[in-house]
């Protein structure tokens, strides 16, 4: 499990697990032709593990079984159907979510289609086609609202430390290997 920002998940690419390097063009073709379950996510060439840890503020709690989470870097839907003891999170609540990235395929609702028909004819055609949206399938949610006033700032520093430490370890490993 790794601490990540939602922007890393939102901009991650899919690639086969055996691939050591990730290119944006090959990843996008892979993502469109296959299920995300047989592929791994990578951000800037670094593999993101199957389970991730994110923290953020709930900005929308109106849809049953899902929350819109904002961690300050991006906003992403969190699906709660796999959570054993779901948290009754409310708008404005600061929470921790452990889960896995997932590609959710959905079609707009009938009401959305009718509204779009009234607005613009071009949008109607685009919205009737299925689209994919990256979401986070939660396994666990924890309320951190009482964790103290500096919880969000500390979270940002923790994630930065994880990614910086990983980069430093890889650079040192590379330097040590080239000296041999």
Coordinates of N, CA, C and O in Angstrom, one line a residue:
X1 N 0.9 -1.2 0.0 CA 0.0 0.0 0.0 C 0.9 1.2 0.0 O 1.9 1.3 0.7
X2 N 0.5 2.2 -0.8 CA 1.3 3.4 -0.9 C 0.5 4.7 -0.7 O -0.6 4.8 -1.2
X3 N 1.0 5.7 -0.1 CA 0.4 7.0 0.0 C 0.5 7.7 -1.3 O 1.6 7.8 -1.9
X4 N -0.6 8.2 -1.8 CA -0.6 8.9 -3.1 C -1.5 10.1 -3.1 O -2.4 10.2 -2.2
X5 N -1.3 11.0 -4.0 CA -2.2 12.1 -4.2 C -3.2 11.7 -5.3 O -2.9 10.9 -6.1
X6 N -4.4 12.2 -5.2 CA -5.4 11.9 -6.2 C -5.0 12.3 -7.6 O -5.3 11.6 -8.6
X7 N -4.2 13.3 -7.7 CA -3.8 13.7 -9.1 C -2.9 12.7 -9.7 O -2.8 12.5 -10.9
X8 N -2.1 12.0 -8.8 CA -1.3 10.9 -9.4 C -2.2 9.7 -9.9 O -1.8 9.2 -11.0
X9 N -3.2 9.4 -9.2 CA -4.2 8.4 -9.7 C -4.9 8.9 -11.0 O -5.1 8.2 -11.9
X10 N -5.3 10.2 -11.0 CA -6.1 10.7 -12.1 C -5.2 10.8 -13.4 O -5.7 10.5 -14.5
X11 N -3.9 11.0 -13.2 CA -3.1 11.1 -14.4 C -2.2 9.9 -14.7 O -1.3 9.9 -15.5
X12 N -2.4 8.8 -13.9 CA -1.6 7.6 -14.1 C -2.1 6.9 -15.4 O -3.2 7.1 -15.9
X13 N -1.1 6.2 -16.0 CA -1.4 5.4 -17.2 C -1.5 3.9 -16.8 O -0.9 3.5 -15.8
X14 N -2.1 3.2 -17.7 CA -2.1 1.7 -17.5 C -1.1 1.1 -18.4 O -0.9 1.5 -19.5
X15 N -0.4 0.0 -17.9 CA 0.5 -0.7 -18.7 C 0.6 -2.2 -18.2 O 0.2 -2.4 -17.0
X16 N 1.1 -3.1 -19.0 CA 1.2 -4.5 -18.5 C 2.1 -4.6 -17.4 O 3.1 -3.8 -17.3
X17 N 1.9 -5.5 -16.4 CA 2.7 -5.5 -15.2 C 4.2 -5.9 -15.5 O 5.0 -5.5 -14.7
X18 N 4.5 -6.6 -16.6 CA 5.8 -7.0 -16.9 C 6.6 -5.9 -17.5 O 7.8 -6.0 -17.6
X19 N 6.0 -4.8 -18.0 CA 6.7 -3.7 -18.7 C 7.5 -2.9 -17.7 O 7.0 -2.5 -16.6
X20 N 8.7 -2.6 -18.0 CA 9.6 -1.8 -17.1 C 9.5 -0.3 -17.4 O 9.7 0.5 -16.5
X21 N 9.2 0.0 -18.6 CA 9.1 1.5 -18.9 C 7.7 1.7 -19.4 O 7.0 0.9 -20.0
X22 N 7.2 2.9 -19.1 CA 5.8 3.3 -19.5 C 5.9 4.4 -20.5 O 6.5 5.4 -20.2
X23 N 5.2 4.3 -21.6 CA 5.1 5.4 -22.6 C 3.6 5.8 -22.7 O 2.8 4.9 -22.7
X24 N 3.4 7.0 -22.7 CA 2.0 7.5 -22.7 C 1.2 7.0 -23.9 O 0.0 6.6 -23.7
X25 N 1.8 6.9 -25.1 CA 1.0 6.4 -26.2 C 0.7 5.0 -26.1 O -0.4 4.6 -26.4
X26 N 1.6 4.1 -25.7 CA 1.3 2.7 -25.6 C 0.3 2.5 -24.4 O -0.5 1.6 -24.5
X27 N 0.5 3.2 -23.4 CA -0.5 3.0 -22.2 C -1.9 3.4 -22.6 O -2.8 2.7 -22.2
X28 N -2.1 4.5 -23.4 CA -3.4 4.8 -23.7 C -4.0 3.8 -24.7 O -5.2 3.5 -24.6
X29 N -3.3 3.2 -25.6 CA -3.8 2.2 -26.4 C -4.1 0.9 -25.7 O -5.1 0.3 -25.9
X30 N -3.3 0.6 -24.7 CA -3.6 -0.6 -23.8 C -4.8 -0.3 -23.0 O -5.7 -1.2 -22.9
X31 N -5.0 0.8 -22.5 CA -6.1 1.1 -21.6 C -7.4 1.0 -22.4 O -8.4 0.6 -21.9
X32 N -7.4 1.4 -23.7 CA -8.7 1.4 -24.4 C -9.0 0.0 -24.9 O -10.1 -0.2 -25.2
X33 N -8.0 -0.9 -25.0 CA -8.3 -2.2 -25.6 C -8.5 -3.3 -24.5 O -8.8 -4.4 -24.9
X34 N -8.2 -3.0 -23.3 CA -8.2 -4.1 -22.3 C -8.8 -3.6 -21.0 O -8.9 -2.4 -20.7
X35 N -9.1 -4.5 -20.1 CA -9.7 -4.3 -18.8 C -8.5 -3.8 -17.9 O -7.4 -4.3 -18.0
X36 N -8.8 -2.9 -17.0 CA -7.7 -2.4 -16.1 C -7.3 -3.4 -15.1 O -6.3 -3.3 -14.5
X37 N -8.0 -4.5 -14.9 CA -7.7 -5.5 -13.9 C -6.4 -6.3 -14.2 O -5.7 -6.7 -13.3
X38 N -6.1 -6.4 -15.5 CA -4.8 -7.1 -15.9 C -3.7 -6.2 -16.1 O -2.6 -6.6 -16.6
X39 N -3.8 -4.9 -15.8 CA -2.8 -3.9 -16.0 C -2.5 -3.2 -14.7 O -3.3 -3.2 -13.7
X40 N -1.3 -2.6 -14.6 CA -1.0 -1.8 -13.4 C -1.0 -0.3 -13.8 O -0.8 0.0 -14.9
X41 N -1.1 0.5 -12.8 CA -1.1 2.0 -13.0 C 0.3 2.5 -12.7 O 1.0 1.9 -11.9
X42 N 0.7 3.5 -13.5 CA 2.0 4.1 -13.3 C 1.9 5.6 -13.5 O 1.1 6.1 -14.3
X43 N 2.6 6.3 -12.7 CA 2.7 7.8 -12.7 C 4.1 8.2 -12.9 O 4.9 7.8 -12.1
X44 N 4.4 8.9 -14.0 CA 5.7 9.3 -14.3 C 6.7 8.2 -14.3 O 7.8 8.3 -13.8
X45 N 6.3 7.1 -14.8 CA 7.1 5.9 -15.0 C 7.3 5.0 -13.7 O 7.9 4.0 -13.7
X46 N 6.6 5.4 -12.6 CA 6.7 4.7 -11.4 C 5.4 3.9 -11.1 O 4.3 4.5 -11.2
X47 N 5.5 2.7 -10.9 CA 4.4 1.8 -10.7 C 3.6 2.2 -9.4 O 4.3 2.4 -8.3
X48 N 2.3 2.3 -9.4 CA 1.5 2.5 -8.3 C 0.9 1.2 -7.8 O 0.3 0.4 -8.7
X49 N 1.1 0.8 -6.6 CA 0.6 -0.6 -6.2 C -0.9 -0.7 -6.2 O -1.6 0.3 -6.4
X50 N -1.4 -1.9 -6.2 CA -2.8 -2.1 -6.3 C -3.6 -1.5 -5.2 O -4.8 -1.2 -5.4
X51 N -3.1 -1.3 -4.0 CA -3.8 -0.6 -2.9 C -3.1 0.7 -2.6 O -1.9 0.7 -2.5
X52 N -3.9 1.7 -2.4 CA -3.3 3.0 -2.1 C -4.0 3.7 -0.9 O -5.1 3.2 -0.6
X53 N -3.4 4.6 -0.4 CA -3.9 5.4 0.8 C -4.0 6.8 0.4 O -3.0 7.4 0.0
X54 N -5.2 7.4 0.5 CA -5.4 8.8 0.2 C -6.2 9.4 1.4 O -6.9 8.7 2.1
X55 N -6.0 10.7 1.5 CA -6.8 11.5 2.5 C -7.3 12.7 1.9 O -6.6 13.3 1.0
X56 N -8.5 13.2 2.3 CA -9.0 14.4 1.7 C -10.4 14.7 2.3 O -10.9 14.1 3.2
X57 N -10.9 15.8 1.8 CA -12.2 16.3 2.3 C -13.3 15.9 1.4 O -13.2 16.0 0.2
X58 N -14.4 15.4 2.0 CA -15.6 15.0 1.2 C -16.3 16.3 0.7 O -16.6 17.2 1.5
X59 N -16.4 16.4 -0.6 CA -17.1 17.6 -1.2 C -18.5 17.3 -1.8 O -19.2 18.2 -2.1
X60 N -18.8 16.0 -1.9 CA -20.2 15.6 -2.3 C -20.5 14.3 -1.7 O -19.8 13.3 -1.9
X61 N -21.6 14.2 -1.0 CA -22.1 13.0 -0.4 C -23.5 12.7 -0.8 O -24.2 11.9 -0.1
X62 N -24.0 13.2 -1.9 CA -25.4 13.1 -2.3 C -25.7 11.8 -3.0 O -26.9 11.5 -3.1
X63 N -24.7 11.1 -3.6 CA -25.0 9.9 -4.3 C -24.8 8.7 -3.4 O -23.7 8.6 -2.7
X64 N -25.8 7.8 -3.4 CA -25.6 6.6 -2.5 C -24.5 5.7 -2.9 O -24.3 5.5 -4.1
X65 N -23.7 5.3 -1.9 CA -22.6 4.4 -2.2 C -21.3 5.0 -2.8 O -20.4 4.3 -3.2
X66 N -21.3 6.4 -2.8 CA -20.1 7.0 -3.4 C -19.9 8.4 -2.7 O -20.9 9.0 -2.3
X67 N -18.7 8.8 -2.7 CA -18.3 10.2 -2.2 C -17.4 10.8 -3.1 O -16.6 10.2 -3.8
X68 N -17.4 12.1 -3.2 CA -16.5 12.9 -4.0 C -15.4 13.4 -3.1 O -15.8 14.2 -2.2
X69 N -14.2 13.0 -3.3 CA -13.1 13.4 -2.3 C -12.2 14.4 -3.0 O -11.8 14.2 -4.1
X70 N -11.8 15.4 -2.2 CA -10.8 16.4 -2.7 C -9.6 16.4 -1.8 O -9.8 16.6 -0.6
X71 N -8.4 16.1 -2.3 CA -7.2 16.1 -1.4 C -6.3 17.3 -1.6 O -5.2 17.4 -1.1
X72 N -6.8 18.3 -2.4 CA -6.1 19.5 -2.6 C -5.3 19.4 -3.9 O -4.9 20.4 -4.5
X73 N -5.1 18.2 -4.5 CA -4.4 18.1 -5.8 C -5.4 17.7 -6.9 O -5.1 18.0 -8.1
X74 N -6.5 17.0 -6.6 CA -7.5 16.6 -7.5 C -8.7 16.2 -6.8 O -8.7 16.1 -5.6
X75 N -9.8 15.9 -7.6 CA -11.0 15.5 -7.0 C -11.4 14.2 -7.7 O -11.2 14.0 -8.9
X76 N -11.8 13.2 -6.9 CA -12.1 11.8 -7.5 C -13.2 11.2 -6.7 O -13.4 11.4 -5.5
X77 N -14.1 10.4 -7.4 CA -15.1 9.7 -6.8 C -14.6 8.5 -6.0 O -13.6 7.8 -6.6
X78 N -15.1 8.2 -4.9 CA -14.7 7.0 -4.1 C -16.0 6.1 -4.0 O -17.0 6.6 -3.5
X79 N -15.8 4.9 -4.5 CA -16.9 3.9 -4.4 C -16.9 3.2 -3.1 O -15.8 2.7 -2.7
X80 N -18.0 3.1 -2.4 CA -18.0 2.5 -1.0 C -18.6 1.1 -1.0 O -18.8 0.5 0.1
X81 N -18.9 0.4 -2.1 CA -19.6 -0.8 -2.1 C -18.8 -2.0 -1.5 O -19.3 -2.9 -1.0
X82 N -17.4 -1.9 -1.5 CA -16.6 -3.0 -1.0 C -16.2 -2.7 0.5 O -15.4 -3.5 1.1
X83 N -16.6 -1.6 1.1 CA -16.2 -1.3 2.5 C -17.1 -2.1 3.4 O -18.3 -2.1 3.3
X84 N -16.4 -2.9 4.3 CA -17.1 -3.8 5.3 C -17.9 -2.9 6.3 O -19.1 -3.2 6.5
X85 N -17.3 -2.0 6.9 CA -18.0 -1.1 7.8 C -18.0 0.3 7.3 O -17.1 1.1 7.7
X86 N -18.9 0.7 6.4 CA -18.8 2.0 5.7 C -19.0 3.2 6.7 O -19.7 3.1 7.6
X87 N -18.2 4.2 6.5 CA -18.3 5.4 7.3 C -19.4 6.3 6.7 O -19.6 6.4 5.5
X88 N -20.2 6.8 7.6 CA -21.3 7.7 7.2 C -20.7 9.1 7.0 O -20.9 10.0 7.8
X89 N -19.8 9.3 6.0 CA -19.1 10.6 5.8 C -20.1 11.6 5.3 O -21.0 11.3 4.5
X90 N -19.9 12.8 5.7 CA -20.7 14.0 5.3 C -19.8 15.0 4.7 O -18.6 15.1 4.9
X91 N -20.4 15.9 3.9 CA -19.7 16.9 3.2 C -18.9 17.8 4.2 O -19.4 18.1 5.3
X92 N -17.7 18.0 3.9 CA -16.8 18.8 4.8 C -16.0 18.0 5.7 O -15.0 18.4 6.3
X93 N -16.2 16.7 5.8 CA -15.5 15.8 6.7 C -14.2 15.4 6.1 O -14.1 15.1 4.9
X94 N -13.1 15.3 6.9 CA -11.8 14.9 6.4 C -11.6 13.4 6.7 O -11.8 13.0 7.9
X95 N -11.3 12.6 5.7 CA -11.3 11.2 5.8 C -10.0 10.6 5.2 O -9.4 11.2 4.3
X96 N -9.7 9.4 5.6 CA -8.7 8.6 5.1 C -9.4 7.4 4.3 O -10.4 6.9 4.8
X97 N -8.9 7.1 3.1 CA -9.5 6.0 2.3 C -8.4 5.1 1.8 O -7.3 5.6 1.3
X98 N -8.5 3.8 2.0 CA -7.6 2.8 1.5 C -8.4 2.1 0.5 O -9.5 1.6 0.7
X99 N -7.9 1.9 -0.7 CA -8.6 1.2 -1.8 C -7.7 1.0 -3.0 O -6.5 1.2 -2.9
X100 N -8.3 0.7 -4.1 CA -7.6 0.5 -5.4 C -8.2 1.3 -6.5 O -9.4 1.5 -6.5
X101 N -7.3 1.8 -7.4 CA -7.9 2.5 -8.5 C -8.7 1.6 -9.4 O -8.4 0.4 -9.5
X102 N -9.7 2.2 -10.1 CA -10.6 1.4 -10.9 C -11.1 2.2 -12.0 O -11.4 3.4 -11.8
X103 N -11.3 1.6 -13.2 CA -12.0 2.3 -14.3 C -13.4 2.0 -14.3 O -13.8 0.8 -14.4
X104 N -14.3 3.0 -14.1 CA -15.7 2.8 -14.0 C -16.3 3.2 -15.4 O -16.1 4.3 -15.8
X105 N -17.0 2.3 -16.0 CA -17.7 2.6 -17.2 C -19.2 2.8 -16.9 O -19.8 2.0 -16.2
X106 N -19.7 3.9 -17.4 CA -21.1 4.3 -17.2 C -21.7 5.1 -18.3 O -21.0 5.7 -19.1
X107 N -23.0 5.1 -18.4 CA -23.7 5.9 -19.3 C -24.5 7.0 -18.6 O -24.9 6.7 -17.4
X108 N -24.7 8.2 -19.1 CA -25.4 9.2 -18.4 C -26.9 8.7 -18.2 O -27.4 7.9 -19.0
X109 N -27.5 9.2 -17.1 CA -28.9 8.9 -16.8 C -29.8 9.5 -17.9 O -29.5 10.4 -18.6
X110 N -31.1 9.1 -17.9 CA -32.1 9.6 -18.8 C -32.3 11.1 -18.6 O -32.4 11.9 -19.5
X111 N -32.4 11.5 -17.3 CA -32.6 12.9 -17.0 C -31.4 13.8 -17.6 O -31.6 14.8 -18.1
X112 N -30.2 13.3 -17.4 CA -29.0 14.0 -17.9 C -29.1 14.1 -19.4 O -28.8 15.1 -20.0
X113 N -29.6 13.0 -20.1 CA -29.7 13.1 -21.5 C -30.7 14.1 -22.0 O -30.4 14.9 -23.0
X114 N -31.8 14.2 -21.3 CA -32.8 15.2 -21.7 C -32.3 16.6 -21.5 O -32.5 17.5 -22.3
X115 N -31.6 16.9 -20.4 CA -31.0 18.2 -20.2 C -30.0 18.6 -21.2 O -29.9 19.7 -21.7
X116 N -29.2 17.6 -21.6 CA -28.2 17.8 -22.6 C -28.8 18.1 -24.0 O -28.2 18.9 -24.8
X117 N -29.9 17.4 -24.3 CA -30.5 17.6 -25.6 C -31.0 19.1 -25.7 O -30.9 19.7 -26.8
X118 N -31.5 19.6 -24.6 CA -32.0 21.0 -24.6 C -30.8 22.0 -24.7 O -30.9 23.1 -25.3
X119 N -29.6 21.7 -24.1 CA -28.5 22.6 -24.1 C -27.8 22.7 -25.5 O -27.7 23.7 -26.1
X120 N -27.3 21.5 -25.9 CA -26.6 21.5 -27.2 C -26.7 20.2 -27.9 O -26.6 19.1 -27.2
X121 N -26.8 20.2 -29.2 CA -27.0 19.0 -30.0 C -25.7 18.1 -30.0 O -25.8 16.9 -29.9
X122 N -24.6 18.8 -30.0 CA -23.3 18.1 -30.1 C -23.0 17.3 -28.8 O -22.5 16.2 -28.8
X123 N -23.3 17.9 -27.6 CA -23.1 17.2 -26.4 C -24.0 16.0 -26.3 O -23.6 15.0 -25.7
X124 N -25.2 16.0 -26.8 CA -26.1 14.9 -26.8 C -25.4 13.6 -27.4 O -25.4 12.6 -26.8
X125 N -24.8 13.8 -28.5 CA -24.1 12.7 -29.2 C -22.9 12.2 -28.4 O -22.8 11.0 -28.3
X126 N -22.2 13.1 -27.8 CA -21.0 12.6 -27.1 C -21.4 11.9 -25.8 O -20.8 10.9 -25.4
X127 N -22.4 12.4 -25.1 CA -22.8 11.9 -23.8 C -23.6 10.6 -23.9 O -23.7 9.8 -23.0
X128 N -24.2 10.3 -25.1 CA -24.8 9.0 -25.3 C -23.9 7.8 -25.4 O -24.2 6.7 -25.2
X129 N -22.6 8.1 -25.8 CA -21.6 7.1 -25.9 C -21.1 6.8 -24.5 O -21.1 7.6 -23.6
X130 N -20.7 5.5 -24.3 CA -20.1 5.2 -23.0 C -18.8 5.9 -22.8 O -18.1 6.1 -23.7
X131 N -18.5 6.2 -21.5 CA -17.2 6.8 -21.2 C -16.6 6.1 -20.0 O -17.3 5.5 -19.2
X132 N -15.3 6.3 -19.8 CA -14.7 5.7 -18.7 C -14.2 6.8 -17.7 O -13.8 7.9 -18.2
X133 N -14.3 6.6 -16.4 CA -14.0 7.5 -15.4 C -13.2 6.8 -14.4 O -13.6 5.7 -13.9
X134 N -12.0 7.3 -14.0 CA -11.2 6.7 -13.0 C -11.8 7.0 -11.6 O -12.1 8.1 -11.3
X135 N -12.0 6.0 -10.8 CA -12.5 6.1 -9.4 C -11.6 5.3 -8.5 O -10.7 4.6 -8.9
X136 N -11.9 5.5 -7.2 CA -11.2 4.7 -6.2 C -12.2 3.8 -5.5 O -13.2 4.2 -5.0
X137 N -11.9 2.5 -5.6 CA -12.8 1.5 -4.9 C -12.3 1.3 -3.5 O -11.2 0.8 -3.3
X138 N -13.0 1.9 -2.6 CA -12.6 1.9 -1.2 C -12.7 0.5 -0.5 O -13.7 -0.2 -0.7
X139 N -11.7 0.2 0.3 CA -11.7 -1.0 1.1 C -12.0 -0.6 2.6 O -12.6 -1.4 3.3
X140 N -11.5 0.6 2.9 CA -11.6 1.0 4.3 C -11.7 2.6 4.3 O -11.0 3.2 3.5
X141 N -12.5 3.1 5.2 CA -12.6 4.6 5.3 C -12.5 4.9 6.8 O -13.1 4.1 7.6
X142 N -11.8 5.9 7.2 CA -11.6 6.3 8.6 C -11.8 7.8 8.7 O -11.3 8.6 7.9
X143 N -12.6 8.3 9.7 CA -12.8 9.7 9.9 C -11.6 10.3 10.6 O -11.2 9.8 11.6
X144 N -11.0 11.3 10.0 CA -9.8 12.0 10.5 C -10.2 13.4 10.9 O -9.3 14.2 11.1
X145 N -11.5 13.7 11.0 CA -11.9 15.1 11.3 C -11.3 15.6 12.6 O -11.1 16.8 12.8
X146 N -11.1 14.8 13.6 CA -10.6 15.2 14.9 C -9.1 14.9 15.1 O -8.6 14.9 16.2
X147 N -8.4 14.8 14.0 CA -7.0 14.5 14.0 C -6.1 15.7 14.2 O -4.9 15.6 14.3
X148 N -6.7 16.8 14.3 CA -5.9 18.0 14.6 C -5.9 19.0 13.5 O -6.2 18.7 12.3
X149 N -5.5 20.3 13.8 CA -5.7 21.3 12.8 C -4.7 21.2 11.6 O -4.9 21.8 10.6
X150 N -3.6 20.5 11.8 CA -2.5 20.5 10.8 C -2.5 19.2 10.0 O -1.6 18.8 9.3
X151 N -3.6 18.4 10.1 CA -3.7 17.1 9.5 C -3.5 17.2 7.9 O -2.8 16.3 7.4
X152 N -4.1 18.2 7.3 CA -4.0 18.2 5.8 C -2.5 18.6 5.4 O -2.0 18.0 4.5
X153 N -1.9 19.5 6.1 CA -0.6 19.9 5.7 C 0.4 18.8 6.0 O 1.3 18.5 5.2
X154 N 0.2 18.0 7.1 CA 1.1 16.9 7.4 C 0.9 15.8 6.3 O 1.9 15.1 5.9
X155 N -0.3 15.6 5.9 CA -0.6 14.6 4.8 C 0.2 14.9 3.6 O 0.8 14.0 3.0
X156 N 0.2 16.2 3.2 CA 0.9 16.6 2.0 C 2.4 16.3 2.1 O 3.0 15.8 1.2
X157 N 2.9 16.6 3.3 CA 4.4 16.3 3.5 C 4.7 14.9 3.5 O 5.7 14.4 3.0
X158 N 3.8 14.0 4.1 CA 4.0 12.6 4.2 C 4.1 12.0 2.8 O 4.9 11.2 2.5
X159 N 3.1 12.4 1.9 CA 3.1 11.9 0.5 C 4.4 12.3 -0.2 O 5.0 11.5 -0.9
X160 N 4.7 13.6 -0.1 CA 5.9 14.1 -0.8 C 7.2 13.3 -0.3 O 8.0 13.0 -1.1
X161 N 7.2 13.0 1.0 CA 8.4 12.3 1.6 C 8.5 10.9 1.0 O 9.5 10.4 0.6
X162 N 7.3 10.2 0.9 CA 7.3 8.8 0.3 C 7.9 8.9 -1.1 O 8.8 8.1 -1.5
X163 N 7.4 9.8 -1.9 CA 7.8 9.8 -3.3 C 9.3 10.3 -3.5 O 10.0 9.8 -4.3
X164 N 9.7 11.2 -2.7 CA 11.0 11.8 -2.7 C 12.0 10.7 -2.2 O 13.1 10.5 -2.8
X165 N 11.7 10.0 -1.1 CA 12.5 9.0 -0.6 C 12.7 7.8 -1.6 O 13.8 7.3 -1.8
X166 N 11.6 7.5 -2.3 CA 11.7 6.4 -3.3 C 12.6 6.9 -4.5 O 13.4 6.1 -4.9
X167 N 12.5 8.1 -4.9 CA 13.4 8.6 -6.0 C 14.8 8.6 -5.5 O 15.7 8.2 -6.3
X168 N 15.1 9.1 -4.3 CA 16.4 9.1 -3.8 C 17.0 7.7 -3.7 O 18.2 7.5 -4.0
X169 N 16.2 6.7 -3.2 CA 16.7 5.4 -3.1 C 17.1 4.8 -4.5 O 18.1 4.1 -4.7
X170 N 16.2 5.1 -5.5 CA 16.5 4.6 -6.8 C 17.8 5.2 -7.4 O 18.6 4.6 -8.1
X171 N 18.0 6.5 -7.2 CA 19.2 7.2 -7.7 C 20.4 6.7 -7.0 O 21.4 6.4 -7.7
X172 N 20.4 6.4 -5.7 CA 21.5 5.9 -5.0 C 21.8 4.5 -5.5 O 23.0 4.1 -5.6
X173 N 20.8 3.7 -5.7 CA 21.0 2.3 -6.2 C 21.7 2.4 -7.6 O 22.6 1.6 -7.9
X174 N 21.2 3.3 -8.5 CA 21.8 3.4 -9.8 C 23.2 3.9 -9.7 O 24.1 3.3 -10.4
X175 N 23.6 4.8 -8.8 CA 24.9 5.3 -8.7 C 25.8 4.2 -8.2 O 26.9 4.0 -8.7
X176 N 25.4 3.4 -7.2 CA 26.1 2.3 -6.7 C 26.4 1.2 -7.7 O 27.4 0.6 -7.8
X177 N 25.4 0.9 -8.6 CA 25.5 -0.1 -9.6 C 26.5 0.4 -10.7 O 27.3 -0.4 -11.2
X178 N 26.5 1.7 -11.0 CA 27.5 2.1 -12.1 C 28.9 2.2 -11.6 O 29.8 2.1 -12.3
X179 N 29.1 2.3 -10.2 CA 30.5 2.3 -9.7 C 31.1 0.9 -9.7 O 32.3 0.8 -9.7
X180 N 30.3 -0.1 -9.7 CA 30.8 -1.5 -9.7 C 31.4 -1.9 -11.0 O 31.3 -1.6 -12.0

